[in-house]
C-alpha cells in the first residue's frame, strides 16, 4: 500500500518538474531509453551531467575573475554547458546559458554576464537538489512504470 | 527478401565521435537500443586512428575489408578536428569514402548544414539526437551493405530440401527439379 502511495507521489513530483519548467521533453526521451537492462540510465546520465558541469562552473568562475573578460573562452565554456544541459532536458539552466551567450556575443556587458551566471548557478543548484531527492525517492519506491518500457 | 533480411540482422557497427562524455553516453545508448554495435571515441583523430587512416597519410595502406564500420556519426563542434574536417578526410579516402557519415550539431546553422551535406554527409541531426533520428539511419546502412560482396541468395543448395507447393512434383535422386 505504502509503495503505491510513494509511486503516486513520485509521479506528481515528476510532473511538477515539467509543469514548472525545470525539465523539458528531452528528459522523457532519456526515460524512454531506460529499460530492464539499463534500469538506472537516467540517473547515470544526470550524475554525469553534474560531474561535467561542476568542472565547467569552476572554469567559468575563474574565467569571470579575469580582467578583461575573455568572451570567446566564456562563450566556449557556455556552449558546452548549454549542450549538456540540453541533453538532459534542463530547461531553465539551458535558458540561462542562452542568455549568457547573448551577453558574451555583445561583448560589453560584464555586469550582465556575472549576474546571469549567478542566476544560472542558482537554477542549476535547485534542479540538482530536486533531481537528487527524486532519484532517492524513486529508489525507495521501487521500479517505476512511468515512462519505462520493457525492452530488449 | 527474407534472406537479405537475415543477413541484415548481423549487427551493424557504428562509430560514434563526440568530445562530450555525456553525449557519447547518450548516442551510445540510442544506437544500442536500435541494436547497433557501437564504438565511441572522443575525437576526430581517434576516429581516423580507429578507421586505420592516419592523419598525415594520403595513400591508403589499408584494404577495405580491414575496416568494419558501417556508419560514422560525428559531432560537428569538436576541438582540434571538427566533424566537418573528419567528414572530408573520410570522403577523400579511397578505402573509407563509401562509409555513410552523419553529422550532429547543437546549432541550427543552414550554411553549416548545407556544407556538410554537399561534402557528402548523409544526414544532419540537430542535438539532442532522439530515437526518431536514429531510426533514419537504417536505409543508409542498408545501402552500404549492398555495396559489399554479393549476398548468398543466388547460391544453389542442390541437396537441400525445398518446400514445394506441388507435393507431387517428380524428384530425381533427391534433387528437386526447379
PDB file of C-alpha atoms in Angstrom:
ATOM      1  CA  UNK A   1       0.000   0.000   0.000  1.00  0.00           C
ATOM      2  CA  UNK A   2       2.678   2.401   1.040  1.00  0.00           C
ATOM      3  CA  UNK A   3       4.598   1.718  -2.131  1.00  0.00           C
ATOM      4  CA  UNK A   4       1.712   2.753  -4.324  1.00  0.00           C
ATOM      5  CA  UNK A   5       1.384   5.901  -2.296  1.00  0.00           C
ATOM      6  CA  UNK A   6       5.057   6.615  -2.805  1.00  0.00           C
ATOM      7  CA  UNK A   7       4.800   5.959  -6.522  1.00  0.00           C
ATOM      8  CA  UNK A   8       1.846   8.262  -6.872  1.00  0.00           C
ATOM      9  CA  UNK A   9       3.699  10.961  -5.020  1.00  0.00           C
ATOM     10  CA  UNK A  10       6.743  10.384  -7.191  1.00  0.00           C
ATOM     11  CA  UNK A  11       4.654  10.709 -10.330  1.00  0.00           C
ATOM     12  CA  UNK A  12       3.287  14.021  -9.073  1.00  0.00           C
ATOM     13  CA  UNK A  13       6.750  15.297  -8.288  1.00  0.00           C
ATOM     14  CA  UNK A  14       7.931  14.241 -11.695  1.00  0.00           C
ATOM     15  CA  UNK A  15       5.022  16.007 -13.371  1.00  0.00           C
ATOM     16  CA  UNK A  16       5.772  19.182 -11.420  1.00  0.00           C
ATOM     17  CA  UNK A  17       9.246  19.281 -12.952  1.00  0.00           C
ATOM     18  CA  UNK A  18       7.634  19.656 -16.344  1.00  0.00           C
ATOM     19  CA  UNK A  19       4.803  21.914 -15.249  1.00  0.00           C
ATOM     20  CA  UNK A  20       7.171  24.303 -13.519  1.00  0.00           C
ATOM     21  CA  UNK A  21       9.571  24.344 -16.436  1.00  0.00           C
ATOM     22  CA  UNK A  22      12.542  22.728 -14.761  1.00  0.00           C
ATOM     23  CA  UNK A  23      12.670  19.907 -17.277  1.00  0.00           C
ATOM     24  CA  UNK A  24      11.570  19.541 -20.872  1.00  0.00           C
ATOM     25  CA  UNK A  25      10.765  16.794 -23.365  1.00  0.00           C
ATOM     26  CA  UNK A  26      14.353  15.646 -23.555  1.00  0.00           C
ATOM     27  CA  UNK A  27      14.112  14.209 -20.047  1.00  0.00           C
ATOM     28  CA  UNK A  28      11.288  11.993 -21.244  1.00  0.00           C
ATOM     29  CA  UNK A  29      13.484  10.861 -24.117  1.00  0.00           C
ATOM     30  CA  UNK A  30      16.031   9.760 -21.533  1.00  0.00           C
ATOM     31  CA  UNK A  31      13.383   7.906 -19.578  1.00  0.00           C
ATOM     32  CA  UNK A  32      12.379   6.054 -22.718  1.00  0.00           C
ATOM     33  CA  UNK A  33      15.926   4.814 -23.109  1.00  0.00           C
ATOM     34  CA  UNK A  34      15.761   3.241 -19.666  1.00  0.00           C
ATOM     35  CA  UNK A  35      14.748  -0.392 -19.533  1.00  0.00           C
ATOM     36  CA  UNK A  36      15.304  -3.580 -17.587  1.00  0.00           C
ATOM     37  CA  UNK A  37      18.809  -3.925 -18.976  1.00  0.00           C
ATOM     38  CA  UNK A  38      19.625  -0.297 -18.174  1.00  0.00           C
ATOM     39  CA  UNK A  39      17.460   0.437 -15.131  1.00  0.00           C
ATOM     40  CA  UNK A  40      19.454   3.439 -13.907  1.00  0.00           C
ATOM     41  CA  UNK A  41      20.175   5.107 -17.186  1.00  0.00           C
ATOM     42  CA  UNK A  42      18.530   8.428 -16.383  1.00  0.00           C
ATOM     43  CA  UNK A  43      20.238   8.764 -13.038  1.00  0.00           C
ATOM     44  CA  UNK A  44      23.580   7.814 -14.601  1.00  0.00           C
ATOM     45  CA  UNK A  45      23.212  10.455 -17.264  1.00  0.00           C
ATOM     46  CA  UNK A  46      22.186  13.094 -14.734  1.00  0.00           C
ATOM     47  CA  UNK A  47      25.116  12.182 -12.495  1.00  0.00           C
ATOM     48  CA  UNK A  48      27.432  12.543 -15.435  1.00  0.00           C
ATOM     49  CA  UNK A  49      25.887  15.913 -16.178  1.00  0.00           C
ATOM     50  CA  UNK A  50      26.563  17.168 -12.670  1.00  0.00           C
ATOM     51  CA  UNK A  51      30.093  15.905 -12.745  1.00  0.00           C
ATOM     52  CA  UNK A  52      30.785  17.514 -16.107  1.00  0.00           C
ATOM     53  CA  UNK A  53      29.116  20.793 -15.329  1.00  0.00           C
ATOM     54  CA  UNK A  54      30.678  21.295 -11.899  1.00  0.00           C
ATOM     55  CA  UNK A  55      34.000  21.355 -13.683  1.00  0.00           C
ATOM     56  CA  UNK A  56      32.656  23.838 -16.216  1.00  0.00           C
ATOM     57  CA  UNK A  57      31.263  26.077 -13.468  1.00  0.00           C
ATOM     58  CA  UNK A  58      34.694  26.164 -11.865  1.00  0.00           C
ATOM     59  CA  UNK A  59      36.275  27.145 -15.161  1.00  0.00           C
ATOM     60  CA  UNK A  60      33.693  29.828 -15.809  1.00  0.00           C
ATOM     61  CA  UNK A  61      34.051  31.239 -12.301  1.00  0.00           C
ATOM     62  CA  UNK A  62      37.776  31.507 -12.832  1.00  0.00           C
ATOM     63  CA  UNK A  63      37.355  32.998 -16.278  1.00  0.00           C
ATOM     64  CA  UNK A  64      34.987  35.617 -14.865  1.00  0.00           C
ATOM     65  CA  UNK A  65      37.698  36.777 -12.494  1.00  0.00           C
ATOM     66  CA  UNK A  66      39.936  37.745 -15.382  1.00  0.00           C
ATOM     67  CA  UNK A  67      40.231  41.331 -16.401  1.00  0.00           C
ATOM     68  CA  UNK A  68      39.324  41.972 -19.144  1.00  0.00           C
ATOM     69  CA  UNK A  69      36.961  39.106 -19.765  1.00  0.00           C
ATOM     70  CA  UNK A  70      37.818  36.649 -22.498  1.00  0.00           C
ATOM     71  CA  UNK A  71      34.385  36.445 -24.095  1.00  0.00           C
ATOM     72  CA  UNK A  72      35.459  33.827 -26.596  1.00  0.00           C
ATOM     73  CA  UNK A  73      36.597  31.492 -23.895  1.00  0.00           C
ATOM     74  CA  UNK A  74      33.466  32.129 -21.863  1.00  0.00           C
ATOM     75  CA  UNK A  75      31.283  31.513 -24.876  1.00  0.00           C
ATOM     76  CA  UNK A  76      33.113  28.259 -25.497  1.00  0.00           C
ATOM     77  CA  UNK A  77      32.502  27.042 -21.946  1.00  0.00           C
ATOM     78  CA  UNK A  78      28.903  28.101 -22.132  1.00  0.00           C
ATOM     79  CA  UNK A  79      28.454  26.300 -25.450  1.00  0.00           C
ATOM     80  CA  UNK A  80      29.491  23.094 -23.717  1.00  0.00           C
ATOM     81  CA  UNK A  81      27.312  23.839 -20.720  1.00  0.00           C
ATOM     82  CA  UNK A  82      24.328  24.570 -22.863  1.00  0.00           C
ATOM     83  CA  UNK A  83      24.937  21.411 -24.847  1.00  0.00           C
ATOM     84  CA  UNK A  84      24.915  19.111 -21.873  1.00  0.00           C
ATOM     85  CA  UNK A  85      22.024  20.927 -20.237  1.00  0.00           C
ATOM     86  CA  UNK A  86      20.071  20.427 -23.431  1.00  0.00           C
ATOM     87  CA  UNK A  87      20.979  16.758 -23.469  1.00  0.00           C
ATOM     88  CA  UNK A  88      19.328  16.108 -20.129  1.00  0.00           C
ATOM     89  CA  UNK A  89      16.406  18.467 -20.631  1.00  0.00           C
ATOM     90  CA  UNK A  90      17.423  21.040 -18.017  1.00  0.00           C
ATOM     91  CA  UNK A  91      15.137  23.743 -19.369  1.00  0.00           C
ATOM     92  CA  UNK A  92      15.778  26.657 -17.015  1.00  0.00           C
ATOM     93  CA  UNK A  93      19.522  26.095 -16.891  1.00  0.00           C
ATOM     94  CA  UNK A  94      19.594  25.950 -20.673  1.00  0.00           C
ATOM     95  CA  UNK A  95      17.731  29.263 -20.877  1.00  0.00           C
ATOM     96  CA  UNK A  96      20.304  30.922 -18.625  1.00  0.00           C
ATOM     97  CA  UNK A  97      23.084  29.539 -20.812  1.00  0.00           C
ATOM     98  CA  UNK A  98      21.462  31.052 -23.886  1.00  0.00           C
ATOM     99  CA  UNK A  99      21.133  34.406 -22.138  1.00  0.00           C
ATOM    100  CA  UNK A 100      24.738  34.307 -21.026  1.00  0.00           C
ATOM    101  CA  UNK A 101      25.934  33.577 -24.544  1.00  0.00           C
ATOM    102  CA  UNK A 102      23.973  36.503 -25.890  1.00  0.00           C
ATOM    103  CA  UNK A 103      25.717  38.807 -23.461  1.00  0.00           C
ATOM    104  CA  UNK A 104      29.055  37.289 -24.434  1.00  0.00           C
ATOM    105  CA  UNK A 105      28.353  37.994 -28.071  1.00  0.00           C
ATOM    106  CA  UNK A 106      27.503  41.583 -27.202  1.00  0.00           C
ATOM    107  CA  UNK A 107      30.924  41.648 -25.632  1.00  0.00           C
ATOM    108  CA  UNK A 108      30.495  44.640 -23.445  1.00  0.00           C
ATOM    109  CA  UNK A 109      28.156  43.591 -20.676  1.00  0.00           C
ATOM    110  CA  UNK A 110      30.425  42.292 -17.980  1.00  0.00           C
ATOM    111  CA  UNK A 111      27.925  43.019 -15.230  1.00  0.00           C
ATOM    112  CA  UNK A 112      25.154  41.211 -17.078  1.00  0.00           C
ATOM    113  CA  UNK A 113      27.350  38.180 -17.646  1.00  0.00           C
ATOM    114  CA  UNK A 114      28.169  37.999 -13.964  1.00  0.00           C
ATOM    115  CA  UNK A 115      24.553  38.374 -12.889  1.00  0.00           C
ATOM    116  CA  UNK A 116      23.335  35.836 -15.443  1.00  0.00           C
ATOM    117  CA  UNK A 117      25.902  33.373 -14.258  1.00  0.00           C
ATOM    118  CA  UNK A 118      24.805  33.811 -10.644  1.00  0.00           C
ATOM    119  CA  UNK A 119      21.255  33.139 -11.752  1.00  0.00           C
ATOM    120  CA  UNK A 120      22.422  30.123 -13.723  1.00  0.00           C
ATOM    121  CA  UNK A 121      24.192  28.664 -10.723  1.00  0.00           C
ATOM    122  CA  UNK A 122      21.074  29.155  -8.677  1.00  0.00           C
ATOM    123  CA  UNK A 123      18.870  27.328 -11.178  1.00  0.00           C
ATOM    124  CA  UNK A 124      21.470  24.641 -11.529  1.00  0.00           C
ATOM    125  CA  UNK A 125      21.609  24.061  -7.767  1.00  0.00           C
ATOM    126  CA  UNK A 126      17.823  23.996  -7.449  1.00  0.00           C
ATOM    127  CA  UNK A 127      17.494  21.396 -10.173  1.00  0.00           C
ATOM    128  CA  UNK A 128      20.282  19.331  -8.687  1.00  0.00           C
ATOM    129  CA  UNK A 129      18.569  19.260  -5.315  1.00  0.00           C
ATOM    130  CA  UNK A 130      15.240  18.332  -6.847  1.00  0.00           C
ATOM    131  CA  UNK A 131      16.646  15.569  -9.015  1.00  0.00           C
ATOM    132  CA  UNK A 132      18.741  14.086  -6.244  1.00  0.00           C
ATOM    133  CA  UNK A 133      15.679  13.912  -3.992  1.00  0.00           C
ATOM    134  CA  UNK A 134      13.644  12.489  -6.843  1.00  0.00           C
ATOM    135  CA  UNK A 135      16.059   9.648  -7.576  1.00  0.00           C
ATOM    136  CA  UNK A 136      16.411   8.856  -3.923  1.00  0.00           C
ATOM    137  CA  UNK A 137      12.650   8.610  -3.548  1.00  0.00           C
ATOM    138  CA  UNK A 138      12.463   6.557  -6.736  1.00  0.00           C
ATOM    139  CA  UNK A 139      14.864   4.049  -5.261  1.00  0.00           C
ATOM    140  CA  UNK A 140      12.748   3.779  -2.139  1.00  0.00           C
ATOM    141  CA  UNK A 141       9.556   3.359  -4.094  1.00  0.00           C
ATOM    142  CA  UNK A 142      10.980   0.581  -6.250  1.00  0.00           C
ATOM    143  CA  UNK A 143      10.929   0.321 -10.040  1.00  0.00           C
ATOM    144  CA  UNK A 144       8.618   2.825 -11.701  1.00  0.00           C
ATOM    145  CA  UNK A 145       6.291   2.015 -14.550  1.00  0.00           C
ATOM    146  CA  UNK A 146       6.042   5.609 -15.680  1.00  0.00           C
ATOM    147  CA  UNK A 147       7.935   6.029 -18.893  1.00  0.00           C
ATOM    148  CA  UNK A 148       9.948   2.852 -18.682  1.00  0.00           C
ATOM    149  CA  UNK A 149       9.128   0.191 -21.174  1.00  0.00           C
ATOM    150  CA  UNK A 150      10.231  -3.376 -21.155  1.00  0.00           C
ATOM    151  CA  UNK A 151      12.725  -3.510 -23.973  1.00  0.00           C
ATOM    152  CA  UNK A 152      15.400  -5.947 -25.053  1.00  0.00           C
TER     153      UNK A 152
ATOM    154  CA  UNK B   1      13.984 -10.772 -49.399  1.00  0.00           C
ATOM    155  CA  UNK B   2      13.896 -12.839 -46.202  1.00  0.00           C
ATOM    156  CA  UNK B   3      17.480 -13.925 -46.725  1.00  0.00           C
ATOM    157  CA  UNK B   4      18.560 -10.313 -47.184  1.00  0.00           C
ATOM    158  CA  UNK B   5      16.680  -9.539 -44.001  1.00  0.00           C
ATOM    159  CA  UNK B   6      18.549 -12.277 -42.181  1.00  0.00           C
ATOM    160  CA  UNK B   7      21.877 -11.008 -43.424  1.00  0.00           C
ATOM    161  CA  UNK B   8      20.980  -7.520 -42.189  1.00  0.00           C
ATOM    162  CA  UNK B   9      20.291  -8.893 -38.721  1.00  0.00           C
ATOM    163  CA  UNK B  10      24.014  -9.401 -38.244  1.00  0.00           C
ATOM    164  CA  UNK B  11      24.869  -6.285 -36.335  1.00  0.00           C
ATOM    165  CA  UNK B  12      25.831  -3.076 -37.998  1.00  0.00           C
ATOM    166  CA  UNK B  13      28.839  -1.394 -36.497  1.00  0.00           C
ATOM    167  CA  UNK B  14      28.538   2.321 -35.887  1.00  0.00           C
ATOM    168  CA  UNK B  15      31.439   4.555 -34.962  1.00  0.00           C
ATOM    169  CA  UNK B  16      30.310   7.497 -32.835  1.00  0.00           C
ATOM    170  CA  UNK B  17      32.514  10.555 -32.419  1.00  0.00           C
ATOM    171  CA  UNK B  18      31.851  13.238 -29.794  1.00  0.00           C
ATOM    172  CA  UNK B  19      34.089  15.111 -27.376  1.00  0.00           C
ATOM    173  CA  UNK B  20      31.337  15.303 -24.740  1.00  0.00           C
ATOM    174  CA  UNK B  21      31.255  12.276 -22.456  1.00  0.00           C
ATOM    175  CA  UNK B  22      27.602  12.881 -21.741  1.00  0.00           C
ATOM    176  CA  UNK B  23      26.662  12.992 -25.400  1.00  0.00           C
ATOM    177  CA  UNK B  24      28.752   9.903 -26.087  1.00  0.00           C
ATOM    178  CA  UNK B  25      26.830   8.023 -23.438  1.00  0.00           C
ATOM    179  CA  UNK B  26      23.583   9.207 -24.953  1.00  0.00           C
ATOM    180  CA  UNK B  27      24.371   8.361 -28.550  1.00  0.00           C
ATOM    181  CA  UNK B  28      25.754   5.015 -27.498  1.00  0.00           C
ATOM    182  CA  UNK B  29      22.514   4.172 -25.693  1.00  0.00           C
ATOM    183  CA  UNK B  30      20.411   5.375 -28.601  1.00  0.00           C
ATOM    184  CA  UNK B  31      22.373   3.244 -31.037  1.00  0.00           C
ATOM    185  CA  UNK B  32      22.424   0.168 -28.815  1.00  0.00           C
ATOM    186  CA  UNK B  33      18.681   0.449 -28.307  1.00  0.00           C
ATOM    187  CA  UNK B  34      18.441   0.152 -32.068  1.00  0.00           C
ATOM    188  CA  UNK B  35      20.618  -2.970 -31.913  1.00  0.00           C
ATOM    189  CA  UNK B  36      23.735  -1.472 -33.390  1.00  0.00           C
ATOM    190  CA  UNK B  37      27.179  -2.440 -32.231  1.00  0.00           C
ATOM    191  CA  UNK B  38      28.865   0.795 -31.130  1.00  0.00           C
ATOM    192  CA  UNK B  39      32.375   2.130 -30.791  1.00  0.00           C
ATOM    193  CA  UNK B  40      32.549   5.611 -29.296  1.00  0.00           C
ATOM    194  CA  UNK B  41      35.606   7.846 -29.465  1.00  0.00           C
ATOM    195  CA  UNK B  42      36.182  11.375 -28.260  1.00  0.00           C
ATOM    196  CA  UNK B  43      37.941  12.987 -31.206  1.00  0.00           C
ATOM    197  CA  UNK B  44      38.279  13.042 -34.966  1.00  0.00           C
ATOM    198  CA  UNK B  45      41.873  11.907 -34.809  1.00  0.00           C
ATOM    199  CA  UNK B  46      40.927   8.930 -32.633  1.00  0.00           C
ATOM    200  CA  UNK B  47      38.228   8.119 -35.156  1.00  0.00           C
ATOM    201  CA  UNK B  48      40.714   8.139 -38.015  1.00  0.00           C
ATOM    202  CA  UNK B  49      43.087   6.047 -35.960  1.00  0.00           C
ATOM    203  CA  UNK B  50      40.327   3.531 -35.371  1.00  0.00           C
ATOM    204  CA  UNK B  51      39.480   3.506 -39.045  1.00  0.00           C
ATOM    205  CA  UNK B  52      43.091   2.800 -39.850  1.00  0.00           C
ATOM    206  CA  UNK B  53      43.733   6.109 -41.529  1.00  0.00           C
ATOM    207  CA  UNK B  54      46.447   8.240 -40.018  1.00  0.00           C
ATOM    208  CA  UNK B  55      46.042  11.990 -40.250  1.00  0.00           C
ATOM    209  CA  UNK B  56      49.107  12.686 -42.329  1.00  0.00           C
ATOM    210  CA  UNK B  57      48.726   9.833 -44.712  1.00  0.00           C
ATOM    211  CA  UNK B  58      47.132  10.390 -48.050  1.00  0.00           C
ATOM    212  CA  UNK B  59      47.637   6.956 -49.500  1.00  0.00           C
ATOM    213  CA  UNK B  60      45.527   4.199 -48.081  1.00  0.00           C
ATOM    214  CA  UNK B  61      47.640   1.365 -46.799  1.00  0.00           C
ATOM    215  CA  UNK B  62      44.512  -0.334 -45.569  1.00  0.00           C
ATOM    216  CA  UNK B  63      42.421  -2.825 -47.516  1.00  0.00           C
ATOM    217  CA  UNK B  64      38.666  -2.108 -47.405  1.00  0.00           C
ATOM    218  CA  UNK B  65      37.961  -5.414 -45.706  1.00  0.00           C
ATOM    219  CA  UNK B  66      40.020  -4.389 -42.673  1.00  0.00           C
ATOM    220  CA  UNK B  67      37.644  -1.614 -41.795  1.00  0.00           C
ATOM    221  CA  UNK B  68      34.496  -2.981 -40.245  1.00  0.00           C
ATOM    222  CA  UNK B  69      32.462   0.172 -39.720  1.00  0.00           C
ATOM    223  CA  UNK B  70      29.098   0.557 -41.406  1.00  0.00           C
ATOM    224  CA  UNK B  71      28.332   4.127 -40.419  1.00  0.00           C
ATOM    225  CA  UNK B  72      30.048   7.050 -38.766  1.00  0.00           C
ATOM    226  CA  UNK B  73      28.100   9.534 -36.698  1.00  0.00           C
ATOM    227  CA  UNK B  74      30.023  12.555 -35.530  1.00  0.00           C
ATOM    228  CA  UNK B  75      29.524  15.776 -33.628  1.00  0.00           C
ATOM    229  CA  UNK B  76      30.304  18.903 -35.594  1.00  0.00           C
ATOM    230  CA  UNK B  77      31.853  21.115 -32.904  1.00  0.00           C
ATOM    231  CA  UNK B  78      34.917  19.411 -31.536  1.00  0.00           C
ATOM    232  CA  UNK B  79      38.264  20.872 -30.526  1.00  0.00           C
ATOM    233  CA  UNK B  80      41.052  20.162 -32.996  1.00  0.00           C
ATOM    234  CA  UNK B  81      39.420  18.314 -35.851  1.00  0.00           C
ATOM    235  CA  UNK B  82      35.813  19.282 -36.381  1.00  0.00           C
ATOM    236  CA  UNK B  83      33.184  16.850 -37.613  1.00  0.00           C
ATOM    237  CA  UNK B  84      33.371  18.566 -40.952  1.00  0.00           C
ATOM    238  CA  UNK B  85      37.144  18.027 -41.166  1.00  0.00           C
ATOM    239  CA  UNK B  86      36.601  14.383 -40.302  1.00  0.00           C
ATOM    240  CA  UNK B  87      33.918  14.079 -42.955  1.00  0.00           C
ATOM    241  CA  UNK B  88      36.256  15.491 -45.574  1.00  0.00           C
ATOM    242  CA  UNK B  89      39.088  13.165 -44.667  1.00  0.00           C
ATOM    243  CA  UNK B  90      36.778  10.187 -44.893  1.00  0.00           C
ATOM    244  CA  UNK B  91      35.386  11.209 -48.257  1.00  0.00           C
ATOM    245  CA  UNK B  92      38.899  11.818 -49.574  1.00  0.00           C
ATOM    246  CA  UNK B  93      39.984   8.353 -48.566  1.00  0.00           C
ATOM    247  CA  UNK B  94      39.712   5.588 -51.140  1.00  0.00           C
ATOM    248  CA  UNK B  95      39.090   2.924 -48.558  1.00  0.00           C
ATOM    249  CA  UNK B  96      36.662   4.883 -46.406  1.00  0.00           C
ATOM    250  CA  UNK B  97      34.722   7.113 -48.746  1.00  0.00           C
ATOM    251  CA  UNK B  98      31.790   4.735 -49.109  1.00  0.00           C
ATOM    252  CA  UNK B  99      31.077   4.632 -45.399  1.00  0.00           C
ATOM    253  CA  UNK B 100      27.990   6.758 -44.738  1.00  0.00           C
ATOM    254  CA  UNK B 101      28.643   9.717 -42.443  1.00  0.00           C
ATOM    255  CA  UNK B 102      26.089  11.555 -40.322  1.00  0.00           C
ATOM    256  CA  UNK B 103      26.770  14.882 -38.626  1.00  0.00           C
ATOM    257  CA  UNK B 104      25.268  16.035 -35.313  1.00  0.00           C
ATOM    258  CA  UNK B 105      25.196  19.589 -34.083  1.00  0.00           C
ATOM    259  CA  UNK B 106      23.569  21.570 -31.306  1.00  0.00           C
ATOM    260  CA  UNK B 107      23.390  24.600 -33.574  1.00  0.00           C
ATOM    261  CA  UNK B 108      20.915  25.049 -36.381  1.00  0.00           C
ATOM    262  CA  UNK B 109      23.007  26.893 -38.945  1.00  0.00           C
ATOM    263  CA  UNK B 110      21.734  26.345 -42.506  1.00  0.00           C
ATOM    264  CA  UNK B 111      25.077  27.162 -44.156  1.00  0.00           C
ATOM    265  CA  UNK B 112      26.772  24.640 -41.908  1.00  0.00           C
ATOM    266  CA  UNK B 113      24.177  22.008 -42.707  1.00  0.00           C
ATOM    267  CA  UNK B 114      24.448  22.615 -46.438  1.00  0.00           C
ATOM    268  CA  UNK B 115      28.215  22.488 -46.371  1.00  0.00           C
ATOM    269  CA  UNK B 116      28.146  19.111 -44.664  1.00  0.00           C
ATOM    270  CA  UNK B 117      25.546  17.672 -46.998  1.00  0.00           C
ATOM    271  CA  UNK B 118      27.476  18.953 -50.000  1.00  0.00           C
ATOM    272  CA  UNK B 119      30.610  17.334 -48.691  1.00  0.00           C
ATOM    273  CA  UNK B 120      28.797  14.012 -48.668  1.00  0.00           C
ATOM    274  CA  UNK B 121      27.151  13.667 -45.268  1.00  0.00           C
ATOM    275  CA  UNK B 122      24.012  11.551 -45.479  1.00  0.00           C
ATOM    276  CA  UNK B 123      22.131  13.300 -42.717  1.00  0.00           C
ATOM    277  CA  UNK B 124      22.473  16.188 -40.360  1.00  0.00           C
ATOM    278  CA  UNK B 125      20.920  15.695 -36.926  1.00  0.00           C
ATOM    279  CA  UNK B 126      20.175  18.524 -34.551  1.00  0.00           C
ATOM    280  CA  UNK B 127      21.061  17.773 -30.979  1.00  0.00           C
ATOM    281  CA  UNK B 128      19.735  16.413 -28.773  1.00  0.00           C
ATOM    282  CA  UNK B 129      19.594  13.380 -31.003  1.00  0.00           C
ATOM    283  CA  UNK B 130      16.491  11.279 -30.483  1.00  0.00           C
ATOM    284  CA  UNK B 131      15.352   7.767 -31.277  1.00  0.00           C
ATOM    285  CA  UNK B 132      13.383   9.077 -34.223  1.00  0.00           C
ATOM    286  CA  UNK B 133      16.652  10.361 -35.699  1.00  0.00           C
ATOM    287  CA  UNK B 134      18.452   7.075 -35.152  1.00  0.00           C
ATOM    288  CA  UNK B 135      15.593   5.315 -36.934  1.00  0.00           C
ATOM    289  CA  UNK B 136      16.568   7.255 -40.048  1.00  0.00           C
ATOM    290  CA  UNK B 137      19.938   5.535 -40.195  1.00  0.00           C
ATOM    291  CA  UNK B 138      18.713   2.149 -41.425  1.00  0.00           C
ATOM    292  CA  UNK B 139      18.392   2.972 -45.152  1.00  0.00           C
ATOM    293  CA  UNK B 140      21.902   4.438 -45.223  1.00  0.00           C
ATOM    294  CA  UNK B 141      23.287   1.340 -43.573  1.00  0.00           C
ATOM    295  CA  UNK B 142      21.427  -0.976 -45.918  1.00  0.00           C
ATOM    296  CA  UNK B 143      22.740   0.971 -48.891  1.00  0.00           C
ATOM    297  CA  UNK B 144      26.251   0.489 -47.584  1.00  0.00           C
ATOM    298  CA  UNK B 145      25.666  -3.232 -47.176  1.00  0.00           C
ATOM    299  CA  UNK B 146      24.572  -3.587 -50.792  1.00  0.00           C
ATOM    300  CA  UNK B 147      27.897  -2.219 -51.930  1.00  0.00           C
ATOM    301  CA  UNK B 148      29.657  -5.049 -50.150  1.00  0.00           C
ATOM    302  CA  UNK B 149      30.034  -8.583 -51.535  1.00  0.00           C
ATOM    303  CA  UNK B 150      27.049 -10.222 -53.158  1.00  0.00           C
ATOM    304  CA  UNK B 151      24.516 -11.764 -50.796  1.00  0.00           C
ATOM    305  CA  UNK B 152      24.157 -15.537 -50.943  1.00  0.00           C
ATOM    306  CA  UNK B 153      20.629 -15.577 -52.393  1.00  0.00           C
ATOM    307  CA  UNK B 154      21.846 -16.958 -55.689  1.00  0.00           C
ATOM    308  CA  UNK B 155      23.805 -19.825 -54.247  1.00  0.00           C
ATOM    309  CA  UNK B 156      22.197 -23.111 -55.089  1.00  0.00           C
ATOM    310  CA  UNK B 157      21.895 -25.703 -52.425  1.00  0.00           C
ATOM    311  CA  UNK B 158      21.065 -28.669 -54.580  1.00  0.00           C
ATOM    312  CA  UNK B 159      20.867 -31.379 -51.964  1.00  0.00           C
ATOM    313  CA  UNK B 160      18.715 -29.384 -49.618  1.00  0.00           C
ATOM    314  CA  UNK B 161      15.039 -29.970 -49.438  1.00  0.00           C
ATOM    315  CA  UNK B 162      12.985 -27.133 -50.723  1.00  0.00           C
ATOM    316  CA  UNK B 163       9.416 -26.747 -49.790  1.00  0.00           C
ATOM    317  CA  UNK B 164       7.293 -27.266 -52.803  1.00  0.00           C
ATOM    318  CA  UNK B 165       3.749 -26.152 -53.245  1.00  0.00           C
ATOM    319  CA  UNK B 166       3.285 -29.028 -55.567  1.00  0.00           C
ATOM    320  CA  UNK B 167       3.886 -32.108 -53.454  1.00  0.00           C
ATOM    321  CA  UNK B 168       3.524 -34.369 -56.423  1.00  0.00           C
ATOM    322  CA  UNK B 169       6.496 -32.922 -58.293  1.00  0.00           C
ATOM    323  CA  UNK B 170       8.857 -35.556 -59.526  1.00  0.00           C
ATOM    324  CA  UNK B 171      12.148 -35.735 -57.693  1.00  0.00           C
ATOM    325  CA  UNK B 172      15.272 -37.187 -59.222  1.00  0.00           C
ATOM    326  CA  UNK B 173      17.720 -38.662 -56.774  1.00  0.00           C
ATOM    327  CA  UNK B 174      16.640 -36.330 -54.042  1.00  0.00           C
ATOM    328  CA  UNK B 175      17.323 -33.289 -56.190  1.00  0.00           C
ATOM    329  CA  UNK B 176      14.300 -31.262 -56.889  1.00  0.00           C
ATOM    330  CA  UNK B 177      13.891 -30.117 -60.429  1.00  0.00           C
ATOM    331  CA  UNK B 178      13.389 -26.430 -60.400  1.00  0.00           C
TER     332      UNK B 178
END
